[in-house]
Short mmCIF file of C-alpha atoms in Angstrom, two decimals:
data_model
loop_
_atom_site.label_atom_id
_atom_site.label_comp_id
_atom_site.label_asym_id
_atom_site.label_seq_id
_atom_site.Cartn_x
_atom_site.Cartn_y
_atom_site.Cartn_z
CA UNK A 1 5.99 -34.06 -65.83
CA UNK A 2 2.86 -33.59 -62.94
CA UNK A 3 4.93 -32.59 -59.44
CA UNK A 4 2.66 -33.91 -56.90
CA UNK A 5 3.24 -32.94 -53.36
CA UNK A 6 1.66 -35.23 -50.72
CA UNK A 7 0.90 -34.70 -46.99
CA UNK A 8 0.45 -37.05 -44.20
CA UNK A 9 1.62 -37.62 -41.10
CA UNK A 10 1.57 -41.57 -41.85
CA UNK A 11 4.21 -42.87 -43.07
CA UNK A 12 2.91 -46.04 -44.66
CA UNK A 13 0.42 -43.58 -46.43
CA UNK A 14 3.26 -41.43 -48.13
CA UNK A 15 4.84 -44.44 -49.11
CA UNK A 16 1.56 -45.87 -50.86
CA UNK A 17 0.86 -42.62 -52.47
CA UNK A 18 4.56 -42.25 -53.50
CA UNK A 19 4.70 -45.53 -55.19
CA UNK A 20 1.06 -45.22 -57.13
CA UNK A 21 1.97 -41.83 -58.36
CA UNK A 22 5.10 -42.92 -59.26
CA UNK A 23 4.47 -45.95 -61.10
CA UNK A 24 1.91 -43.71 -63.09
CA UNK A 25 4.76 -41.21 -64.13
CA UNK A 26 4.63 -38.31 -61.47
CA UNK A 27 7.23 -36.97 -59.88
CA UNK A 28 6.22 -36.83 -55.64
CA UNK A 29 7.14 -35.44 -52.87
CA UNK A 30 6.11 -36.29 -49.49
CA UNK A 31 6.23 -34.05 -46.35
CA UNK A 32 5.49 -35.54 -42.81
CA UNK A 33 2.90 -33.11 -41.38
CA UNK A 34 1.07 -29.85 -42.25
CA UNK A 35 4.03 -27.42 -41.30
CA UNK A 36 6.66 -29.72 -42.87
CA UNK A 37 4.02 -29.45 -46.20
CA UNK A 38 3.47 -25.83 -46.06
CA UNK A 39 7.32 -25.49 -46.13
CA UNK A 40 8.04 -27.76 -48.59
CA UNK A 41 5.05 -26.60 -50.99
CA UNK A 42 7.13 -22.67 -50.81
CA UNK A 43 10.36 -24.24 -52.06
CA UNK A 44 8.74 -25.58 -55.95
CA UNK A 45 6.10 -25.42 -58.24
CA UNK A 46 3.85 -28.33 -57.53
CA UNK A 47 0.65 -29.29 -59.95
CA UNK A 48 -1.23 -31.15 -57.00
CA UNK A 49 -1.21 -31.16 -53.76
CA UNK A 50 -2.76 -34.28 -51.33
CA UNK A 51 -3.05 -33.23 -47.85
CA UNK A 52 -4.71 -35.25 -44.86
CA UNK A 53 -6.96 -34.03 -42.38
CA UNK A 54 -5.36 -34.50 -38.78
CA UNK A 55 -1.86 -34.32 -38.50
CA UNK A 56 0.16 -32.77 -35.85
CA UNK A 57 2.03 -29.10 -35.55
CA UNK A 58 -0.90 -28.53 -38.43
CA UNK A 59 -3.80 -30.13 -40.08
CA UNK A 60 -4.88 -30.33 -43.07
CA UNK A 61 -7.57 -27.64 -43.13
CA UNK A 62 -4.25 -25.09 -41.79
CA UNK A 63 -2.63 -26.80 -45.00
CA UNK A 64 -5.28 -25.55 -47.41
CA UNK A 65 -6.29 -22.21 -45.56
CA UNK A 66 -2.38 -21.35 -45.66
CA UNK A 67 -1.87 -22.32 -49.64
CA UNK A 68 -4.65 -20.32 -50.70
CA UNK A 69 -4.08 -17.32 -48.59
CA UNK A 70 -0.16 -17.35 -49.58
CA UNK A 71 1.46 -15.75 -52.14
CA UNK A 72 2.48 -18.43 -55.03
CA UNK A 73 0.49 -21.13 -56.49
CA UNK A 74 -2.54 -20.39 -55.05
CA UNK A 75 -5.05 -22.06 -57.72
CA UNK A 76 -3.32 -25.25 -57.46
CA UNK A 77 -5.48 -28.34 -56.81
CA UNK A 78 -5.71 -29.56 -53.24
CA UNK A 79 -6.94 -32.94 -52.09
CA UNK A 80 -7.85 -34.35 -49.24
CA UNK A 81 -7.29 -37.66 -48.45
CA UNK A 82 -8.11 -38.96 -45.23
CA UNK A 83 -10.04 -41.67 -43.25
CA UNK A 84 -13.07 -39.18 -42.15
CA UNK A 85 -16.11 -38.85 -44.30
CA UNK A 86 -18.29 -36.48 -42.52
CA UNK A 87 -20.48 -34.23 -44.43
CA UNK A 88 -19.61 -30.99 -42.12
CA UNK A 89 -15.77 -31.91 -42.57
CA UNK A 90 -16.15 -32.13 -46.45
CA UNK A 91 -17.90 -28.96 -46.49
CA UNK A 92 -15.28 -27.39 -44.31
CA UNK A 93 -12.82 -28.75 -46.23
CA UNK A 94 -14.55 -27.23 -49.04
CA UNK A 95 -14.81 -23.84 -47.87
CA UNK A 96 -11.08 -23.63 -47.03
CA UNK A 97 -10.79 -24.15 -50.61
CA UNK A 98 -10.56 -28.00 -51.25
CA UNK A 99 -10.41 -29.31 -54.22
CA UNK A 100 -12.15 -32.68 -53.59
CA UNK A 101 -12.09 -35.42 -51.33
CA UNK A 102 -11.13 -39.08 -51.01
CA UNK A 103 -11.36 -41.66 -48.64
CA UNK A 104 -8.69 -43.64 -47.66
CA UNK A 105 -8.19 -46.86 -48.38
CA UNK A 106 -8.07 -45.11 -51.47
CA UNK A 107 -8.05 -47.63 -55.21
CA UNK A 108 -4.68 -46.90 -56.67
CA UNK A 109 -6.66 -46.19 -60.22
CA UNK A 110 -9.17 -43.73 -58.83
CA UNK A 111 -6.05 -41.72 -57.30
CA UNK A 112 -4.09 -41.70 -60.42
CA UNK A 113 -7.25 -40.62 -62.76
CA UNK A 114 -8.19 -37.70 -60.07
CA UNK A 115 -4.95 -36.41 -59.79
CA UNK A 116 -4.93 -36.80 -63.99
CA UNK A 117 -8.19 -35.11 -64.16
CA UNK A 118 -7.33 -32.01 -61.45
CA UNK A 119 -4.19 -31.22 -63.63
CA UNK A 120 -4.93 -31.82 -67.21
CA UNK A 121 -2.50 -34.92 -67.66
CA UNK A 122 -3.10 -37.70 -69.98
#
């Protein structure tokens, strides 16, 4: 079973990711902002992790720098998925230690086959 933790400070977005993952056979778990993620990604063992951009309390490049800097899990796949497409903020993104990068409104396919592809699942 993929664990799939997913970060964003919109509800209606959680939701939405909860319920394509879901229906695809991954377990997910949502967190409300980047602190509430960081928190949440220390307490299990998570195969992917979706994180927004801007959120409050933390965003989503404090998401990634914090993951990969910590001291469990650090290779797991992070991706962004947020409304901004700027080159600078992908490479930033990048940098931090991204994963990839997808634009929301997202196709509820193309999520399910990334988030396949970044973990190995079938």
């Amino acid at each position: 079973m993929i664990n799939v933790l997913a970060i964003d400070d919109s509800l209606t977005i959680r939701e939405m990711v909860r319920e394509v993952l879901s229906s695809a056979g991954f377990t997910v778990t949502t967190a409300n902002d980047g602190a509430d993620g960081v928190s949440v990604f220390e307490q299990d063992q998570y195969d992917a992790v979706i994180t927004d951009i801007n959120m409050p309390r933390m965003d989503g490049f404090g998401v990634i720098e914090h993951i990969r800097g910590g001291a469990v899990n650090t290779r797991v796949p992070i991706l962004v998925l947020t409304t901004e497409s700027g080159p600078a903020l992908k490479e930033r993104a990048r940098k931090a230690g991204a994963t990839g990068w997808i634009v929301k409104p997202f196709e509820d396919e193309g999520l399910i086959n990334v988030i396949r592809r970044v973990t190995g699942a079938r």
